[in-house]
Each structure stands twice: as structure tokens, then as C-alpha cells.
Coordinates of C-alpha atoms in Angstrom, one line a residue:
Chain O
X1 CA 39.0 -41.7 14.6
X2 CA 36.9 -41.9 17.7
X3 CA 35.7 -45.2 18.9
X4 CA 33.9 -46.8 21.8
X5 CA 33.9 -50.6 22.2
X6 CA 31.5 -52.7 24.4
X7 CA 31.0 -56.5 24.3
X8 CA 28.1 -57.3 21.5
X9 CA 25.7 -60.0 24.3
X10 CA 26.3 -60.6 27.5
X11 CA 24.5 -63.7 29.7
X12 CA 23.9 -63.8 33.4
X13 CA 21.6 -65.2 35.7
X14 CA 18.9 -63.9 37.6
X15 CA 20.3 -62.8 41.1
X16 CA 23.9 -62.6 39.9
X17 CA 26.3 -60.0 39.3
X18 CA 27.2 -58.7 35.8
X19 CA 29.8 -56.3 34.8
X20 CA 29.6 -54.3 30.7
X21 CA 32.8 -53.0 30.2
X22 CA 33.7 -50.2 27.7
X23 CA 37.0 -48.8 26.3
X24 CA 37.0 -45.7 24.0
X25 CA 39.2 -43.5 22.0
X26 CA 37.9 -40.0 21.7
X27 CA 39.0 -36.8 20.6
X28 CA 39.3 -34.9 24.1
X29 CA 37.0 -36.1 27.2
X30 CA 34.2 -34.4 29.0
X31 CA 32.3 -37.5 30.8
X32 CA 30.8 -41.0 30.1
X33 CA 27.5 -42.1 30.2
X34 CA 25.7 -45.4 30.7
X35 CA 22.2 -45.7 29.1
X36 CA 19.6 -48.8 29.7
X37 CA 17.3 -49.7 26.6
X38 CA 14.5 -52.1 26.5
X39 CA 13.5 -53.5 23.2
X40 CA 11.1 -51.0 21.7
X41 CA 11.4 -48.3 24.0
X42 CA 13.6 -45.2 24.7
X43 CA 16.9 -44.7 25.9
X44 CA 17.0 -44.0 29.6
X45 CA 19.9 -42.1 31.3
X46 CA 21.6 -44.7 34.4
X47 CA 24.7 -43.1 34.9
X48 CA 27.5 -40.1 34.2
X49 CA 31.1 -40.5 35.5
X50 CA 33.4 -37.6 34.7
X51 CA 36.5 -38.5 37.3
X52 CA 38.1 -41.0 38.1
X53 CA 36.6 -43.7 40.5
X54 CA 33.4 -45.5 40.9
X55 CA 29.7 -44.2 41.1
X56 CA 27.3 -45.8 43.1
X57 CA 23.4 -46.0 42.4
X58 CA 21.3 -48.6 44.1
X59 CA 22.4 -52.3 42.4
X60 CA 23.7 -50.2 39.7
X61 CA 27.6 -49.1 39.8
X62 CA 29.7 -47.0 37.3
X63 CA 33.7 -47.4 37.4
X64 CA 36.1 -44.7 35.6
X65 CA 39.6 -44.8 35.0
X66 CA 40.4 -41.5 32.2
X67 CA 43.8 -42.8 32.1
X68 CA 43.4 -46.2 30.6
X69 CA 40.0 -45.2 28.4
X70 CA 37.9 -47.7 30.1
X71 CA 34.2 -47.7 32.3
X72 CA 32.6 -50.3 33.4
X73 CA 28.7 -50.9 34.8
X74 CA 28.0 -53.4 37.4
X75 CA 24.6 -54.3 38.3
X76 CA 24.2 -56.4 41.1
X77 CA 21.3 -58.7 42.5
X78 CA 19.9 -59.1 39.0
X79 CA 16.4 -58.8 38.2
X80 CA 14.3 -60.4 35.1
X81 CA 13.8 -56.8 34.2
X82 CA 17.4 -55.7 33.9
X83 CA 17.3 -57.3 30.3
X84 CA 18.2 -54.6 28.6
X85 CA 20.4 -53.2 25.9
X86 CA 23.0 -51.1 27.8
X87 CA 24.8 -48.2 25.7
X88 CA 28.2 -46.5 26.8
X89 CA 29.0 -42.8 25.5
X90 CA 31.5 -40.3 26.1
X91 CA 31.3 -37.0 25.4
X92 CA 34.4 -35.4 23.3
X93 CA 36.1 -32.4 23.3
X94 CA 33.3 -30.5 21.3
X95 CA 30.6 -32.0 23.7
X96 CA 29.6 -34.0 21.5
X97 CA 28.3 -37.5 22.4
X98 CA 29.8 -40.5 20.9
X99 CA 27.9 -43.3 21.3
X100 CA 29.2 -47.5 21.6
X101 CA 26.8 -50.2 19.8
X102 CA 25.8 -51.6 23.0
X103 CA 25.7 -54.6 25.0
X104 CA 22.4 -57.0 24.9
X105 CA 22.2 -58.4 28.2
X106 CA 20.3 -61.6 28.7
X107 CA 19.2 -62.7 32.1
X108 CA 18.1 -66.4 32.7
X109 CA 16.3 -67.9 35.5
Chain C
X1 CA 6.9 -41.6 30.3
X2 CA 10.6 -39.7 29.8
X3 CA 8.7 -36.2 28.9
X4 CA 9.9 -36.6 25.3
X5 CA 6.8 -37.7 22.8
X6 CA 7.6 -39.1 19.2
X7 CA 4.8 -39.7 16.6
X8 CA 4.3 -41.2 14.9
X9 CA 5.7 -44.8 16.7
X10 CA 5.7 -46.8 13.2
X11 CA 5.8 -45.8 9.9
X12 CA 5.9 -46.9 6.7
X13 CA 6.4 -45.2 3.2
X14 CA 7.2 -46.1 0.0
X15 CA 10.6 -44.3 -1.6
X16 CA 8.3 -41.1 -3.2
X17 CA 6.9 -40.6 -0.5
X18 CA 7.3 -37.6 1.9
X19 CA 6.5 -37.4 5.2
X20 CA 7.2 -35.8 8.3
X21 CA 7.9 -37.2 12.3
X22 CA 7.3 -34.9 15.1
X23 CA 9.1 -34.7 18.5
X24 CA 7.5 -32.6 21.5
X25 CA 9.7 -32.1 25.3
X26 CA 7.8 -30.4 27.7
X27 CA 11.1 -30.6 30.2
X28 CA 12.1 -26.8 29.5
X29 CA 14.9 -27.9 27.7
X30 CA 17.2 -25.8 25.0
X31 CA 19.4 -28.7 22.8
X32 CA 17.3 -31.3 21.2
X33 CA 18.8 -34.0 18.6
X34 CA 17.6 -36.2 15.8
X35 CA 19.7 -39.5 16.0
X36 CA 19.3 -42.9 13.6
X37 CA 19.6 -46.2 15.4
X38 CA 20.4 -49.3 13.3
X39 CA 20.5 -52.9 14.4
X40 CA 23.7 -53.5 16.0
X41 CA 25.0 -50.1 15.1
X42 CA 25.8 -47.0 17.5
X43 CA 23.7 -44.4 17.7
X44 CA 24.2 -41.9 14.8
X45 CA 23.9 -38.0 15.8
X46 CA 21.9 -36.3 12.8
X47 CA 20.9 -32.8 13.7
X48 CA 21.2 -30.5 16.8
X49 CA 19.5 -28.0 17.6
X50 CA 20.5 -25.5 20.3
X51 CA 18.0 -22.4 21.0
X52 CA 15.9 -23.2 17.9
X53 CA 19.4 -22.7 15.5
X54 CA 21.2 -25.8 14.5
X55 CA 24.3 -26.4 15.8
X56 CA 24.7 -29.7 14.0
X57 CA 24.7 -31.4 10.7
X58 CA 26.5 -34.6 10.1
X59 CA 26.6 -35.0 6.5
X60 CA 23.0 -35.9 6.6
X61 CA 21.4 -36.3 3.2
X62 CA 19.7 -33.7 1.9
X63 CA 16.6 -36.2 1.8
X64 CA 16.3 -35.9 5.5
X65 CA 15.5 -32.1 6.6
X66 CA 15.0 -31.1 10.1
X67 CA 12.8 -28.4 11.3
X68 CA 12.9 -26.7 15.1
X69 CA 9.8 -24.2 15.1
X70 CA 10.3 -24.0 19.0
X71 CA 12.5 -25.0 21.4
X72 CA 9.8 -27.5 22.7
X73 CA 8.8 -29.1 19.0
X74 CA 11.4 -31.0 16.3
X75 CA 10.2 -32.2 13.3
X76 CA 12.2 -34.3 10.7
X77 CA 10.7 -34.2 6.8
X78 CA 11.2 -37.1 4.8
X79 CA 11.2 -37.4 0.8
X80 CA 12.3 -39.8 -1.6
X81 CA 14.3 -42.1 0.7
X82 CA 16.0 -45.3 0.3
X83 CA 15.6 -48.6 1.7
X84 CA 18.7 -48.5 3.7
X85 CA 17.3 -45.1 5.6
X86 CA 15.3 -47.9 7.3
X87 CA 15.9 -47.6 11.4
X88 CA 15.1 -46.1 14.4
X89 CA 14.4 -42.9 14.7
X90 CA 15.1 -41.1 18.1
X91 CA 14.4 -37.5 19.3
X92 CA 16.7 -36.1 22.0
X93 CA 16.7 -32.9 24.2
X94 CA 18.9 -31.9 27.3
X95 CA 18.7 -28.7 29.1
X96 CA 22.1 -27.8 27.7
X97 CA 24.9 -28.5 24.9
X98 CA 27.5 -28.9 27.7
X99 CA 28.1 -28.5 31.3
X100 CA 27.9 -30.7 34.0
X101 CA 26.4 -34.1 33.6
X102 CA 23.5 -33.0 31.0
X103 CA 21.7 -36.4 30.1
X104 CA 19.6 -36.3 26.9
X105 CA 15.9 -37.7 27.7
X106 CA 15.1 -39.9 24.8
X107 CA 11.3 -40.1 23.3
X108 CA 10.3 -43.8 22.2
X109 CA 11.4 -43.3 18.7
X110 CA 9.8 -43.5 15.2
X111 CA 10.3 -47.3 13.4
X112 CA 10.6 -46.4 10.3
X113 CA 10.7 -48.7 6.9
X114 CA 10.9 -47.6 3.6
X115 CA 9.4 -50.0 1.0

């Protein structure tokens, strides 16, 4: 079966760096995606890494290594408003998205 | 504002019910989607629509039944549901199924809970 994992919570501290990993099994490959969700409000699109390597945007960063099924997102210089649920999903071989639970991240002061 | 308007935000309906929740993209695009979030769950893809024909149909019950008048408009009709059909629902569209990078703009979603 197809599968994406990503940690459940994560915790960090205002200013900080964090990094979400995700790992995935998938029938076939045609990108990843990183998507930031606040409570109550609509998934928005942060990232899309399709070879190998990192991606940067502004504090946020998207790693990709195809061969060992694994992405990571870094966000750096943490803000109170980076609290977020942040989904992972790859596309397959059919194009379709498959989608991780997400990670809660919590930022303190 | 992601240029992908869900309505209603909240509803509420008893299980004999029926009812209907709208999704409107102004963005020009040609795919839009119908997925269920659940607490702690991944997203679950329920429809797809490509062109105004659906593409996609992942065993949804029949109690859910999409309708794609347009390629700007979704709507999902709801009758006699169960408790568990309680979530999140979001609408999707991207310009395209595939190609190259093709992120789906997400509306707000629709909180549903059936009583």
C-alpha cells in the first residue's frame, strides 16, 4: 500500500529552527509537496520538490532525496505565526496525491 | 483569500437530512477535488473532476454525490448520512491533473456534523 509518515507534534521555540521530516512509500513518483494549515482555515501550498536536492524559499526550505523516500521542511527564524499543521504529499504514478496526517507544530515563546 | 470559496463554513444536519455544499474557483482552473479531513487522519481524496467529467471516485458512498455544473462551480449533495461522515470538508482545484508542479488551492472547507 502507499504510505506517507510524518511525526504527529512537533515543539520549538520562537526564533529557532525546526525541521518536519517525511518518509513515504508510493506507487511510482511524480513530486512532493509541503502544505501549511492553520486551525480552521485552508490548506496553503509552501513547497514542491520533484529532484533531488534542497529548495529554498525565504525561512522556509524543502530537502529531497527520491532514493531513500524521504523530504524534509526546515523553517528557520521562527515566528508565533508559523504554528501550523504542516501536511507532506507526493504525488504517485497516476498523479494522484497522497497525502501524510501532518505535523502540529507548536511554537513557544 | 486562496480564490477557492466554500459555503457553507458550518453545518449541521440531522441523519435524514439532505443537503448540499457549494465550492466556487474563480482561478481559471480545469481539476477540482472534493477531499474529507478527519482529526489526525490524512486527507481523503473523494471526487475529481477534470473538464466538468469525473475522473475520480474512491469508493465513496453513494450517500455523498458530487455535482460539477462548470468548471468554476462543485457542489457535494448530502442525504441520509451517518455520524462518522462527521469532518472537514475541503474543495480543491489546480489548473491541471498533472504536469509540472500543479498545487491545488484549497477553499476554507465546510465543518460538517451530523447529529
Amino acid at each position: 500500500g502507499q504510505n506517507i509518515d510524518q511525526p504527529t507534534e512537533m515543539t520549538a521555540t520562537e526564533g529557532a529552527i525546526v525541521q518536519i521530516n517525511c518518509t513515504y512509500q508510493t506507487s511510482g513518483f511524480n513530486g512532493l509537496f509541503w502544505y501549511q494549515q492553520h486551525a480552521g482555515e485552508a490548506p496553503t501550498f509552501l513547497s514542491y520538490n520533484v529532484l533531488d536536492g534542497l529548495e529554498e524559499k525565504g525561512r522556509f526550505s524543502s530537502f529531497l532525496s527520491r532514493s531513500k523516500g524521504y523530504s524534509y521542511l526546515l523553517l528557520k527564524e521562527l515566528q508565533m505565526k508559523d504554528s501550523a499543521s504542516y501536511l507532506c504529499a507526493v504525488r504517485d504514478s497516476n498523479y494522484q496525491l497522497i497525502w501524510g496526517a501532518g505535523t502540529k507544530l507548536i511554537i513557544k515563546p | 483569500e486562496t480564490g477557492v470559496t466554500q459555503t457553507p463554513r458550518h453545518l449541521v444536519m440531522g441523519m435524514t437530512n439532505k443537503k448540499s455544499l457549494k465550492c466556487e474557483q474563480h482561478l481559471g482552473h480545469n481539476a477540482m477535488y472534493w477531499y474529507k479531513q478527519s482529526a489526525k487522519k490524512p486527507l481523503e481524496l473523494m471526487f475529481v473532476y477534470n473538464f466538468k467529467e469525473q475522473t475520480e471516485n474512491n469508493s465513496v458512498p453513494s450517500r455523498f454525490s458530487p455535482e460539477c455544473p462548470n468548471s468554476s462551480h462543485l457542489f457535494l449533495h448530502l442525504h441520509t448520512l451517518q455520524p462518522e461522515d462527521s469532518a472537514l470538508y475541503l474543495c480543491a482545484s489546480s489548473q491541471d491533473l498533472g504536469g509540472e508542479s500543479t498545487e491545488a488551492f484549497f477553499g476554507q472547507g465546510t465543518r460538517l456534523t451530523v447529529v
